[in-house]
Structure formats: C-alpha cells, structure tokens
PDB file of C-alpha atoms in Angstrom:
ATOM      1  CA  TYR A 248       1.199   2.958 -26.609  1.00 38.00           C
ATOM      2  CA  GLN A 249       0.029   6.630 -26.720  1.00 43.00           C
ATOM      3  CA  ASN A 250      -2.138   5.833 -29.855  1.00 42.00           C
ATOM      4  CA  PRO A 251      -3.268   2.229 -29.047  1.00 48.00           C
ATOM      5  CA  PRO A 252      -4.622   0.045 -31.620  1.00 48.00           C
ATOM      6  CA  SER A 253      -8.356  -0.575 -31.158  1.00 47.00           C
ATOM      7  CA  GLU A 254      -7.782  -4.167 -30.124  1.00 49.00           C
ATOM      8  CA  MET A 255      -5.432  -3.079 -27.313  1.00 56.00           C
ATOM      9  CA  ALA A 256      -7.996  -0.403 -26.130  1.00 58.00           C
ATOM     10  CA  LYS A 257     -10.672  -3.007 -26.080  1.00 68.00           C
ATOM     11  CA  ASP A 258      -8.795  -5.870 -24.400  1.00 77.00           C
ATOM     12  CA  PRO A 259      -5.446  -4.948 -22.976  1.00 79.00           C
ATOM     13  CA  VAL A 260      -5.129  -8.506 -21.446  1.00 81.00           C
ATOM     14  CA  ARG A 261      -5.336 -10.141 -24.895  1.00 80.00           C
ATOM     15  CA  PHE A 262      -2.972  -7.612 -26.243  1.00 74.00           C
ATOM     16  CA  LEU A 263      -0.474  -8.392 -23.495  1.00 76.00           C
ATOM     17  CA  GLN A 264      -0.804 -12.073 -24.100  1.00 76.00           C
ATOM     18  CA  ALA A 265      -0.080 -11.477 -27.798  1.00 75.00           C
ATOM     19  CA  MET A 266       2.992  -9.307 -26.843  1.00 70.00           C
ATOM     20  CA  ALA A 267       4.342 -12.319 -24.895  1.00 69.00           C
ATOM     21  CA  GLN A 268       4.487 -14.221 -28.272  1.00 68.00           C
ATOM     22  CA  LEU A 269       6.739 -11.647 -30.081  1.00 65.00           C
ATOM     23  CA  PRO A 270      10.319 -12.734 -30.618  1.00 61.00           C
ATOM     24  CA  ASN A 271      13.066 -10.817 -28.841  1.00 61.00           C
ATOM     25  CA  PHE A 272      10.610  -9.174 -26.558  1.00 64.00           C
ATOM     26  CA  THR A 273      10.330  -5.994 -28.662  1.00 74.00           C
ATOM     27  CA  ALA A 274       7.133  -5.135 -26.931  1.00 78.00           C
ATOM     28  CA  LEU A 275       8.854  -4.726 -23.447  1.00 85.00           C
ATOM     29  CA  PRO A 276       8.103  -0.874 -23.290  1.00 86.00           C
ATOM     30  CA  SER A 277       4.452  -1.417 -24.201  1.00 85.00           C
ATOM     31  CA  VAL A 278       4.071  -4.238 -21.629  1.00 89.00           C
ATOM     32  CA  LEU A 279       5.517  -2.035 -18.874  1.00 92.00           C
ATOM     33  CA  THR A 280       3.555   0.943 -19.804  1.00 90.00           C
ATOM     34  CA  ILE A 281       0.260  -0.995 -19.848  1.00 90.00           C
ATOM     35  CA  MET A 282       1.018  -2.585 -16.478  1.00 93.00           C
ATOM     36  CA  SER A 283       1.866   0.956 -15.130  1.00 94.00           C
ATOM     37  CA  GLU A 284      -1.292   2.558 -16.507  1.00 91.00           C
ATOM     38  CA  ALA A 285      -3.595  -0.280 -15.144  1.00 92.00           C
ATOM     39  CA  PRO A 286      -2.192  -0.907 -11.676  1.00 94.00           C
ATOM     40  CA  GLU A 287      -5.541  -2.211 -10.209  1.00 95.00           C
ATOM     41  CA  HIS A 288      -6.511  -4.394 -13.068  1.00 94.00           C
ATOM     42  CA  ARG A 289      -5.774  -7.855 -11.920  1.00 95.00           C
ATOM     43  CA  GLY A 290      -5.935  -9.346 -15.538  1.00 93.00           C
ATOM     44  CA  VAL A 291      -3.535  -6.851 -16.953  1.00 93.00           C
ATOM     45  CA  GLN A 292      -1.031  -7.396 -14.077  1.00 96.00           C
ATOM     46  CA  GLU A 293      -1.194 -11.173 -14.552  1.00 95.00           C
ATOM     47  CA  ALA A 294      -0.884 -10.926 -18.331  1.00 93.00           C
ATOM     48  CA  GLY A 295       1.987  -8.448 -17.976  1.00 93.00           C
ATOM     49  CA  LEU A 296       3.880 -10.609 -15.398  1.00 96.00           C
ATOM     50  CA  GLN A 297       3.305 -13.503 -17.535  1.00 93.00           C
ATOM     51  CA  ALA A 298       4.802 -11.811 -20.588  1.00 90.00           C
ATOM     52  CA  LEU A 299       7.807 -10.695 -18.418  1.00 92.00           C
ATOM     53  CA  LEU A 300       8.430 -14.181 -17.098  1.00 92.00           C
ATOM     54  CA  GLU A 301       8.185 -15.985 -20.513  1.00 88.00           C
ATOM     55  CA  HIS A 302      10.648 -13.614 -22.086  1.00 85.00           C
ATOM     56  CA  LEU A 303      12.930 -13.755 -19.170  1.00 87.00           C
ATOM     57  CA  GLN A 304      13.015 -17.545 -19.258  1.00 85.00           C
ATOM     58  CA  ALA A 305      13.589 -17.449 -23.016  1.00 84.00           C
ATOM     59  CA  ALA A 306      16.316 -14.812 -22.790  1.00 83.00           C
ATOM     60  CA  GLY A 307      18.734 -16.345 -20.348  1.00 80.00           C
ATOM     61  CA  GLN A 308      21.310 -15.065 -18.092  1.00 85.00           C
ATOM     62  CA  GLY A 309      23.161 -11.827 -18.932  1.00 86.00           C
ATOM     63  CA  SER A 310      20.974 -11.259 -22.074  1.00 86.00           C
ATOM     64  CA  PRO A 311      20.196  -7.628 -23.324  1.00 87.00           C
ATOM     65  CA  ALA A 312      16.451  -8.478 -22.780  1.00 85.00           C
ATOM     66  CA  ALA A 313      16.938  -9.254 -19.148  1.00 89.00           C
ATOM     67  CA  TYR A 314      19.080  -6.122 -18.662  1.00 92.00           C
ATOM     68  CA  ALA A 315      16.500  -4.065 -20.358  1.00 91.00           C
ATOM     69  CA  MET A 316      13.633  -5.364 -18.023  1.00 92.00           C
ATOM     70  CA  VAL A 317      15.766  -4.108 -15.135  1.00 93.00           C
ATOM     71  CA  THR A 318      16.697  -0.647 -16.635  1.00 93.00           C
ATOM     72  CA  GLU A 319      13.101  -0.100 -17.835  1.00 94.00           C
ATOM     73  CA  GLY A 320      11.328  -0.617 -14.401  1.00 95.00           C
ATOM     74  CA  ALA A 321      10.152  -4.175 -14.348  1.00 96.00           C
ATOM     75  CA  ILE A 322      11.375  -4.708 -10.791  1.00 97.00           C
ATOM     76  CA  GLY A 323       9.340  -1.803  -9.439  1.00 97.00           C
ATOM     77  CA  LEU A 324       6.285  -2.721 -11.294  1.00 97.00           C
ATOM     78  CA  THR A 325       6.565  -6.321 -10.357  1.00 98.00           C
ATOM     79  CA  ILE A 326       6.821  -5.564  -6.575  1.00 98.00           C
ATOM     80  CA  ALA A 327       4.062  -3.033  -6.820  1.00 98.00           C
ATOM     81  CA  ALA A 328       1.758  -5.537  -8.398  1.00 98.00           C
ATOM     82  CA  MET A 329       2.533  -8.151  -5.703  1.00 98.00           C
ATOM     83  CA  ARG A 330       1.909  -5.598  -2.895  1.00 98.00           C
ATOM     84  CA  ARG A 331      -1.502  -4.511  -4.386  1.00 97.00           C
ATOM     85  CA  MET A 332      -2.656  -7.972  -5.222  1.00 98.00           C
ATOM     86  CA  VAL A 333      -1.851 -10.210  -2.308  1.00 98.00           C
ATOM     87  CA  ALA A 334      -5.219 -11.928  -2.792  1.00 97.00           C
ATOM     88  CA  SER A 335      -4.234 -13.159  -6.182  1.00 98.00           C
ATOM     89  CA  VAL A 336      -2.336 -16.357  -6.077  1.00 98.00           C
ATOM     90  CA  HIS A 337      -1.420 -15.927  -9.723  1.00 97.00           C
ATOM     91  CA  VAL A 338       0.086 -12.466  -9.318  1.00 98.00           C
ATOM     92  CA  GLN A 339       2.171 -13.755  -6.325  1.00 98.00           C
ATOM     93  CA  GLU A 340       3.397 -16.820  -8.232  1.00 98.00           C
ATOM     94  CA  LEU A 341       4.244 -14.885 -11.305  1.00 98.00           C
ATOM     95  CA  GLY A 342       5.798 -11.912  -9.463  1.00 98.00           C
ATOM     96  CA  CYS A 343       8.003 -14.281  -7.504  1.00 98.00           C
ATOM     97  CA  GLY A 344       8.956 -15.851 -10.739  1.00 98.00           C
ATOM     98  CA  VAL A 345       9.959 -12.560 -12.288  1.00 97.00           C
ATOM     99  CA  ILE A 346      12.061 -11.748  -9.137  1.00 98.00           C
ATOM    100  CA  ARG A 347      13.581 -15.156  -9.275  1.00 97.00           C
ATOM    101  CA  GLY A 348      14.317 -14.805 -12.935  1.00 95.00           C
ATOM    102  CA  LEU A 349      15.670 -11.316 -12.965  1.00 96.00           C
ATOM    103  CA  SER A 350      17.986 -11.971  -9.830  1.00 96.00           C
ATOM    104  CA  HIS A 351      19.294 -14.959 -11.661  1.00 95.00           C
ATOM    105  CA  ALA A 352      19.636 -13.516 -15.230  1.00 93.00           C
ATOM    106  CA  VAL A 353      21.035 -10.085 -14.048  1.00 95.00           C
ATOM    107  CA  PRO A 354      23.003 -10.582 -10.794  1.00 94.00           C
ATOM    108  CA  THR A 355      23.494  -6.806 -10.490  1.00 94.00           C
ATOM    109  CA  SER A 356      19.663  -6.396 -10.103  1.00 96.00           C
ATOM    110  CA  ARG A 357      19.667  -8.153  -6.599  1.00 97.00           C
ATOM    111  CA  GLU A 358      20.552  -4.887  -4.747  1.00 96.00           C
ATOM    112  CA  GLU A 359      17.692  -3.053  -6.633  1.00 97.00           C
ATOM    113  CA  ILE A 360      15.345  -5.845  -5.932  1.00 98.00           C
ATOM    114  CA  VAL A 361      16.228  -5.741  -2.075  1.00 97.00           C
ATOM    115  CA  ALA A 362      15.909  -1.918  -1.960  1.00 97.00           C
ATOM    116  CA  ALA A 363      12.572  -1.918  -3.667  1.00 97.00           C
ATOM    117  CA  GLY A 364      11.227  -4.259  -1.021  1.00 98.00           C
ATOM    118  CA  GLY A 365      11.489  -7.509  -3.142  1.00 98.00           C
ATOM    119  CA  ILE A 366      12.386  -9.672  -0.321  1.00 98.00           C
ATOM    120  CA  ASP A 367       9.379  -8.410   1.819  1.00 98.00           C
ATOM    121  CA  ALA A 368       6.964  -9.146  -1.146  1.00 98.00           C
ATOM    122  CA  VAL A 369       8.325 -12.628  -1.545  1.00 98.00           C
ATOM    123  CA  LEU A 370       7.908 -13.262   2.095  1.00 98.00           C
ATOM    124  CA  VAL A 371       4.389 -12.142   2.092  1.00 98.00           C
ATOM    125  CA  ALA A 372       3.666 -14.426  -0.938  1.00 98.00           C
ATOM    126  CA  ALA A 373       5.325 -17.308   1.044  1.00 98.00           C
ATOM    127  CA  GLN A 374       3.300 -16.713   4.135  1.00 98.00           C
ATOM    128  CA  THR A 375      -0.021 -16.078   2.437  1.00 98.00           C
ATOM    129  CA  TYR A 376       0.280 -19.161   0.146  1.00 98.00           C
ATOM    130  CA  GLN A 377       1.887 -21.640   2.535  1.00 97.00           C
ATOM    131  CA  GLY A 378       0.063 -24.537   0.863  1.00 97.00           C
ATOM    132  CA  ASP A 379       0.621 -23.593  -2.843  1.00 98.00           C
ATOM    133  CA  ALA A 380       3.481 -25.670  -4.173  1.00 98.00           C
ATOM    134  CA  ALA A 381       3.745 -23.376  -7.278  1.00 98.00           C
ATOM    135  CA  VAL A 382       4.137 -20.268  -5.270  1.00 98.00           C
ATOM    136  CA  GLN A 383       6.598 -21.899  -2.770  1.00 98.00           C
ATOM    137  CA  GLU A 384       8.796 -23.092  -5.543  1.00 98.00           C
ATOM    138  CA  GLN A 385       9.102 -19.536  -6.921  1.00 98.00           C
ATOM    139  CA  VAL A 386       9.631 -18.107  -3.462  1.00 98.00           C
ATOM    140  CA  CYS A 387      12.533 -20.467  -2.731  1.00 98.00           C
ATOM    141  CA  GLY A 388      14.078 -19.723  -6.056  1.00 97.00           C
ATOM    142  CA  ALA A 389      13.851 -16.054  -5.449  1.00 98.00           C
ATOM    143  CA  LEU A 390      15.145 -16.056  -1.934  1.00 98.00           C
ATOM    144  CA  GLY A 391      17.934 -18.386  -2.901  1.00 97.00           C
ATOM    145  CA  ASN A 392      19.075 -16.026  -5.698  1.00 96.00           C
ATOM    146  CA  LEU A 393      18.728 -12.999  -3.334  1.00 96.00           C
ATOM    147  CA  ALA A 394      20.799 -14.728  -0.511  1.00 91.00           C
TER     148      ALA A 394
END
C-alpha cells in the first residue's frame, strides 16, 4: 500500500471492492491499511467492512483467514468504524456482521471483542436502528455469539 497503484489512489472504494473478490483474501493487509488510513471516509469503511464480511463468510469457522483478521486488527477497525459512523445504517449492519462472524469463526476473539467495546457498539446499532430488520438480524447474531 505504500506505493499504491493509480487506480487505488483515484478510487479506494472501487479498489476495496475488487479486493473482496480475490481468492483466499490475500488482500487483508491492504484492506485493513486503507480502512485505517481513511477513518472518516464512509465509502472506504463500508467497502472495507463488506470485504471483511464476504471473506469471513467464505472462510468458515477456525480458518486461517479468520484468525488473520483477528490478529491483524480487524476487530478494532470494525468497532472504530461503528463508533464514528453511527449515522450510517450500512456501516452498522456490516460492522455487526463482522463482529458476529469473527465471534463465531474465532471463538477466542470474543474476549477481545468485548474488551474493545464490541458489545456497546452492537447495542448502539440495535438502539439506533430498531426498525431495520437487517441490522437487528446481525445484532442478534453478534450478541448471541458473545453471550
């Protein structure tokens, strides 16, 4: 990421969307770096969370890809995005989905999620989007996994 290709520099959202399509999620470090370098860019956060969620769903429980997400900082970036972008229903839904997925795929991540404020972030999403079925579905899954 230190010498980004011109297409990434021009459109980081499109770049993240393309990264989500790579097999074996070889782009994880790039996705996390872009998310951390553009913390206020809603499109970047949405695309990054979407990429994390898609690969997490494809990877499955106990997979090396899921463990890599935990060890490389996906939990903190997810919760930070949720805290900064409470007004974005999409960030809240995706963030709860990532928390739900990580807490299922990597049971040892549950303590880190709780310590980082994950339950509070999920509860804020639940309260803020009481009428949104997609958010509530992810909230229930996340809280169920963290219980």
